[in-house]
Amino acid sequence: MFKGSIVALITPFNNNVLDQGKYESLIHYHIANGTKGVVPAGTTGESPTLNHGEHKKVIEIAVKECNGKIPVIAGTGSNSTAEAIELSKHAEKSGADGLLIVTPYYNKPTQEGLYQHYKLINDNVGIPIIIYNIPPRSVVDMSVDTMSRLFELKNIAGVKDATADLNRVNQQLKKMGPEFIQLSGEDGTAMEFNARGGVGCISVTANVAAKLCSDFQEASLK
């Protein structure tokens, strides 16, 4: 379900108000140019600075405008487990196809803490969850073993890997197998990522170069 060029959507504002028209246009630009999925309210969409109303609205708009044409993976992560559950349940109710959950930033949880955080979210929703592992920004690295434990749960489907360590692709493939969805979180290493067993990229560059990113992903996956 989740592969190829998936865009981490920006959230356009005008005079401090969500520019819904521009946001809708951006989504349709992606549909027309071969993007294989969108991520509303991710960190590229400035989720930490959106209020809850804005956060929920951009997810609802994305679901409505995509209208089943391409999947919507809603960014619903937080360093508060309760907040992540609330946002995730809303996204599922709104019709999102999946969830992107970033590792809790600032808190620096243990590996067991990471497991329990994701398990609680998993237990409260019924759609696929993509783990977003980005140690440079969250200051915590989910280990391959912890990821493997989580993959045993019903909704944990894969990872957006922004560790910048390409060896992790091989390690995760060996531990979890090809059914575990591996998506790159780094445009610059997306080709090598796919060569090692990845199936796509959640891309920032695709915001301004949707067709190039889509064609690149199609070619590399072939």
C-alpha positions as MATLAB code, in Angstrom:
seq = 'MFKGSIVALITPFNNNVLDQGKYESLIHYHIANGTKGVVPAGTTGESPTLNHGEHKKVIEIAVKECNGKIPVIAGTGSNSTAEAIELSKHAEKSGADGLLIVTPYYNKPTQEGLYQHYKLINDNVGIPIIIYNIPPRSVVDMSVDTMSRLFELKNIAGVKDATADLNRVNQQLKKMGPEFIQLSGEDGTAMEFNARGGVGCISVTANVAAKLCSDFQEASLK';
ca = [
       0.000    0.000    0.000;
       2.761    2.490    0.918;
       5.602    2.707   -1.619;
       7.270    4.998   -4.130;
       7.363    8.765   -3.759;
       5.270    9.864   -0.774;
       5.326   13.573    0.014;
       5.721   15.098    3.458;
       3.328   17.969    2.752;
       4.116   21.510    3.810;
       1.283   23.441    5.467;
       0.785   26.760    3.613;
      -0.312   29.771    5.657;
      -1.320   33.281    4.609;
      -1.415   36.070    7.209;
      -1.140   33.469    9.994;
      -4.178   31.547    8.739;
      -4.162   28.156    7.017;
      -4.369   28.781    3.256;
      -6.850   26.045    2.422;
      -6.988   26.874   -1.282;
      -3.211   26.589   -1.704;
      -3.175   23.403    0.379;
      -5.849   21.791   -1.792;
      -4.001   22.881   -4.946;
      -0.794   21.333   -3.637;
      -2.536   18.007   -3.022;
      -4.007   17.968   -6.531;
      -0.585   18.856   -7.964;
       0.726   15.676   -6.350;
      -2.126   13.509   -7.568;
      -1.570   14.804  -11.121;
       2.199   14.271  -11.016;
       2.356   10.665   -9.840;
       3.006   11.048   -6.110;
       2.017    7.763   -4.477;
       0.848    9.144   -1.118;
       0.713   12.224    1.075;
       1.655   12.877    4.689;
      -0.340   15.782    6.145;
       0.633   17.247    9.525;
       4.054   15.663    9.624;
       7.024   17.579   10.969;
       7.627   19.075    7.502;
       4.067   20.355    7.818;
       5.166   21.981   11.081;
       2.984   19.790   13.270;
       4.688   20.947   16.515;
       3.487   24.513   15.849;
      -0.009   23.729   14.570;
      -2.756   23.957   17.157;
      -4.997   20.915   17.515;
      -7.736   22.418   15.375;
      -5.321   23.147   12.526;
      -3.664   19.751   12.885;
      -6.954   17.919   12.568;
      -8.200   20.150    9.756;
      -5.204   19.570    7.452;
      -5.681   15.813    7.849;
      -9.397   16.084    7.080;
      -8.680   18.209    3.985;
      -6.065   15.748    2.721;
      -8.453   12.809    3.082;
     -11.229   14.700    1.304;
      -9.076   15.945   -1.575;
      -7.247   12.645   -2.137;
     -10.644   10.914   -2.147;
      -9.119    7.435   -2.284;
      -6.920    8.219   -5.299;
      -3.703    7.975   -3.273;
      -3.177    7.015    0.383;
      -3.086    9.515    3.217;
      -0.608    8.763    6.009;
      -1.472   11.233    8.747;
       1.253   12.634   10.964;
      -0.056   12.050   14.481;
       3.085   11.654   16.566;
       3.792   13.451   19.824;
       6.062   13.140   22.842;
       2.825   12.832   24.821;
       1.350    9.351   24.412;
      -2.152   10.574   25.235;
      -1.926   13.349   22.636;
      -0.634   10.924   19.999;
      -3.550    8.572   20.723;
      -6.083   11.413   20.459;
      -4.671   12.645   17.133;
      -4.392    9.092   15.798;
      -7.983    8.219   16.652;
      -9.148   11.421   14.963;
      -7.124   10.644   11.830;
      -8.564    7.143   11.628;
     -12.103    8.483   12.087;
     -11.425   11.058    9.344;
     -10.536    8.291    6.891;
      -6.729    8.315    6.874;
      -5.136    5.156    5.445;
      -2.245    5.089    7.882;
      -0.387    6.975   10.593;
       3.163    8.315   10.791;
       4.283    8.344   14.424;
       7.577   10.024   15.287;
       9.644    8.737   18.207;
       8.979   10.921   21.277;
      11.268   13.942   21.039;
      12.976   15.572   24.046;
      11.788   12.899   26.504;
      14.569   10.458   25.511;
      12.641    7.302   26.500;
      14.303    3.943   27.019;
      13.779    1.181   24.466;
      11.080   -0.267   26.720;
       9.517    3.190   26.975;
       9.471    3.429   23.183;
       7.829    0.027   22.955;
       5.113    0.922   25.448;
       4.453    4.293   23.751;
       3.851    2.683   20.364;
       1.987   -0.285   21.827;
      -0.571    2.004   23.486;
      -1.137    3.855   20.222;
      -1.365    0.530   18.371;
      -3.967   -0.726   20.838;
      -6.201    2.317   20.275;
      -6.398    2.335   16.462;
      -7.116   -0.052   13.634;
      -5.019    1.292   10.735;
      -1.334    0.794    9.806;
       1.338    2.674   11.744;
       4.662    3.743   10.255;
       7.344    4.343   12.880;
       9.311    7.541   12.208;
      12.843    6.984   13.490;
      14.841   10.226   13.336;
      17.569   10.303   16.017;
      19.143   13.621   14.902;
      15.948   15.478   15.839;
      14.280   13.340   18.524;
      17.575   12.445   20.289;
      16.502    8.820   20.639;
      17.188    5.918   18.274;
      14.771    3.005   18.171;
      16.816   -0.180   17.998;
      16.201   -2.881   15.408;
      15.234   -5.260   18.222;
      12.602   -2.855   19.573;
      11.265   -2.355   16.052;
      11.061   -6.113   15.635;
       9.029   -6.446   18.855;
       6.658   -3.741   17.641;
       6.251   -5.431   14.252;
       4.600   -8.323   16.080;
       1.702   -5.992   16.960;
      -1.320   -5.857   14.641;
      -0.924   -2.316   13.267;
       2.828   -1.688   13.121;
       3.580   -1.863    9.405;
       6.967   -0.270    8.771;
       9.406    2.560    9.293;
      10.330    5.944    7.898;
      14.061    5.703    8.463;
      15.927    8.985    8.891;
      18.887    7.579   10.811;
      21.222    8.362    7.860;
      22.704    4.883    8.435;
      22.091    2.833    5.297;
      23.227   -0.330    7.053;
      20.021   -0.129    9.067;
      18.045   -1.019    5.931;
      19.903   -4.332    5.694;
      19.597   -4.998    9.419;
      15.871   -4.297    9.449;
      15.295   -6.387    6.330;
      17.155   -9.303    7.882;
      15.285   -9.019   11.196;
      11.720   -8.290    9.988;
      11.697   -9.518    6.393;
      10.331   -7.912    3.214;
       6.802   -7.497    4.616;
       8.110   -4.736    6.897;
       7.701   -1.518    4.874;
      10.945    0.469    4.766;
      10.636    4.073    3.565;
      13.562    6.478    3.419;
      13.294    9.749    5.288;
      16.281   11.248    3.476;
      16.005   12.380   -0.152;
      19.764   12.309   -0.627;
      20.121    8.590    0.094;
      16.829    7.359   -1.369;
      18.401    5.467   -4.282;
      20.819    3.453   -2.151;
      18.055    2.949    0.418;
      15.888    1.230   -2.209;
      18.841   -0.756   -3.540;
      19.266   -2.255   -0.069;
      15.621   -3.250    0.303;
      13.600   -0.064    0.790;
      10.379    0.510   -1.136;
      10.097    4.293   -1.254;
      10.752    7.673    0.258;
       8.714   10.081    2.352;
      10.122   13.085    0.574;
      10.473   16.777    1.317;
      11.872   17.540   -2.147;
       8.669   16.193   -3.711;
       6.874   19.335   -2.503;
       8.553   21.233   -5.353;
       9.541   18.403   -7.726;
       6.722   15.883   -7.549;
       7.111   14.301  -10.987;
      10.905   14.080  -10.794;
      10.680   12.354   -7.418;
       7.929   10.034   -8.598;
       9.806    9.060  -11.775;
      13.008    8.565   -9.791;
      11.279    6.250   -7.328;
       9.579    4.267  -10.100;
      12.917    3.778  -11.862;
      14.820    2.793   -8.721;
      12.140    0.297   -7.652;
      12.321   -1.368  -11.075;
];
